[in-house]
Amino acid sequence: MFDISFSELLLIGVVALVVLGPERLPRVARTVGHMFGRAQRYMNEVKSDIQREIDLDEINSIKKQMEEASTSIKQSVNQFSNQIKDPLEEARKAVNELGQDTEQVGESLIKDTKITSDPAPTSPASDDRPGDKKE
């Protein structure tokens, strides 16, 4: 992390022993260790916060792309359904008109059938039978 070799660390330890003395050196080393640990935790928290923000930006970007795709699909479906609705509505009207025409034709047939079903005057029966030939 700091690019310090073992010999440099040993030199720092010897100088600290000479300057601080053997009585205070363990306490100072412990305090420096705690501070170093806090600094590491702080750096890890900052890294994780930055990573979360990056992930959040990626997620928001993906979410935006998905919403755009969803909107595009909805528009396509609406256009397609509108294209289908118009011919279907025309077909429905044509079927309704056909049904009305069929009802009118059926009613007129019923009237015509009633008129023709009334007994028509018949001519008197002739004595001629088709099998009898008069000569």
Coordinates of C-alpha atoms in Angstrom, one line a residue:
M1 CA 0.0 0.0 0.0
F2 CA 2.7 2.5 1.0
D3 CA 5.5 0.6 -0.9
I4 CA 7.7 0.4 2.2
S5 CA 10.2 -2.5 2.4
F6 CA 11.0 -4.6 5.5
S7 CA 14.3 -2.8 6.0
E8 CA 12.6 0.6 6.0
L9 CA 10.0 -0.6 8.6
L10 CA 12.8 -2.0 10.8
L11 CA 14.6 1.4 10.6
I12 CA 11.4 3.2 11.6
G13 CA 11.0 0.8 14.5
V14 CA 14.5 1.4 15.8
V15 CA 14.1 5.2 15.5
A16 CA 10.8 5.0 17.4
L17 CA 12.4 2.9 20.1
V18 CA 15.2 5.4 20.6
V19 CA 12.9 8.5 20.5
L20 CA 9.9 7.1 22.6
G21 CA 11.7 4.7 24.8
P22 CA 10.8 1.1 25.6
E23 CA 8.0 2.1 28.1
R24 CA 5.9 4.2 25.8
L25 CA 6.6 2.4 22.5
P26 CA 3.9 -0.4 23.0
R27 CA 1.2 2.1 23.8
V28 CA 2.1 4.3 20.8
A29 CA 2.3 1.3 18.6
R30 CA -1.2 0.2 19.7
T31 CA -2.5 3.7 19.1
V32 CA -0.9 3.9 15.7
G33 CA -2.4 0.4 14.9
H34 CA -5.9 1.6 15.9
M35 CA -5.6 4.7 13.8
F36 CA -4.3 2.7 10.9
G37 CA -7.3 0.3 11.3
R38 CA -9.7 3.2 11.4
A39 CA -8.1 4.7 8.3
Q40 CA -8.5 1.3 6.5
R41 CA -12.1 1.0 7.5
Y42 CA -12.8 4.6 6.4
M43 CA -11.2 3.9 3.0
N44 CA -13.2 0.7 2.6
E45 CA -16.4 2.5 3.4
V46 CA -15.6 5.2 0.9
K47 CA -14.8 2.5 -1.7
S48 CA -18.0 0.7 -1.0
D49 CA -20.0 3.9 -1.2
I50 CA -18.5 4.8 -4.5
Q51 CA -19.1 1.2 -5.7
R52 CA -22.8 1.5 -4.6
E53 CA -23.1 4.8 -6.5
I54 CA -21.6 3.3 -9.6
D55 CA -23.9 0.2 -9.3
L56 CA -26.9 2.5 -8.7
D57 CA -26.0 4.5 -11.8
E58 CA -25.7 1.3 -13.8
I59 CA -29.0 0.1 -12.4
N60 CA -30.7 3.4 -13.2
S61 CA -29.3 3.3 -16.7
I62 CA -30.6 -0.2 -17.1
K63 CA -33.9 0.8 -15.6
K64 CA -34.2 3.7 -18.1
Q65 CA -33.4 1.4 -21.0
M66 CA -36.0 -1.1 -19.9
E67 CA -38.6 1.7 -19.5
E68 CA -37.8 3.0 -23.0
A69 CA -38.1 -0.5 -24.4
S70 CA -41.4 -1.0 -22.5
T71 CA -42.8 2.3 -23.9
S72 CA -41.7 1.3 -27.4
I73 CA -43.4 -2.1 -27.1
K74 CA -46.6 -0.5 -25.8
Q75 CA -46.7 1.9 -28.7
S76 CA -46.2 -0.9 -31.2
V77 CA -48.9 -2.9 -29.6
N78 CA -51.3 0.1 -29.5
Q79 CA -50.6 0.8 -33.2
F80 CA -51.1 -2.8 -34.1
S81 CA -54.4 -3.0 -32.1
N82 CA -55.6 0.2 -33.8
Q83 CA -54.8 -1.2 -37.2
I84 CA -56.8 -4.3 -36.3
K85 CA -59.7 -2.5 -34.6
D86 CA -60.7 -0.5 -37.7
P87 CA -61.1 -3.5 -40.0
L88 CA -62.8 -5.4 -37.2
E89 CA -65.2 -2.6 -36.6
E90 CA -66.0 -2.4 -40.3
A91 CA -66.5 -6.2 -40.4
R92 CA -68.8 -6.0 -37.3
K93 CA -70.9 -3.3 -39.0
A94 CA -71.0 -5.4 -42.2
V95 CA -72.1 -8.4 -40.2
N96 CA -74.8 -6.4 -38.4
E97 CA -76.1 -5.0 -41.7
L98 CA -76.0 -8.5 -43.2
G99 CA -78.0 -9.7 -40.2
Q100 CA -80.6 -7.0 -40.7
D101 CA -80.8 -7.7 -44.4
T102 CA -81.2 -11.4 -43.6
E103 CA -84.0 -10.6 -41.1
Q104 CA -85.7 -8.5 -43.7
V105 CA -85.4 -11.3 -46.3
G106 CA -86.6 -13.8 -43.8
E107 CA -89.6 -11.7 -42.9
S108 CA -90.5 -11.2 -46.6
L109 CA -90.1 -14.9 -47.2
I110 CA -92.4 -15.6 -44.3
K111 CA -95.0 -13.2 -45.7
D112 CA -94.6 -14.7 -49.2
T113 CA -95.0 -18.1 -47.8
K114 CA -98.2 -17.2 -46.0
I115 CA -99.6 -15.7 -49.1
T116 CA -98.8 -18.7 -51.2
S117 CA -99.9 -21.1 -48.5
D118 CA -103.4 -19.8 -48.7
P119 CA -105.4 -22.3 -50.9
A120 CA -105.6 -21.0 -54.4
P121 CA -108.8 -21.5 -56.4
T122 CA -108.5 -24.7 -58.3
S123 CA -110.1 -25.4 -61.7
P124 CA -112.7 -28.1 -61.8
A125 CA -111.2 -31.5 -62.1
S126 CA -111.4 -32.9 -65.6
D127 CA -112.5 -36.4 -66.3
D128 CA -109.6 -36.9 -68.5
R129 CA -107.0 -39.0 -67.0
P130 CA -103.6 -39.1 -68.5
G131 CA -103.8 -42.8 -68.9
D132 CA -107.1 -42.6 -70.9
K133 CA -106.8 -41.7 -74.5
K134 CA -109.7 -40.4 -76.4
E135 CA -109.7 -41.1 -80.0

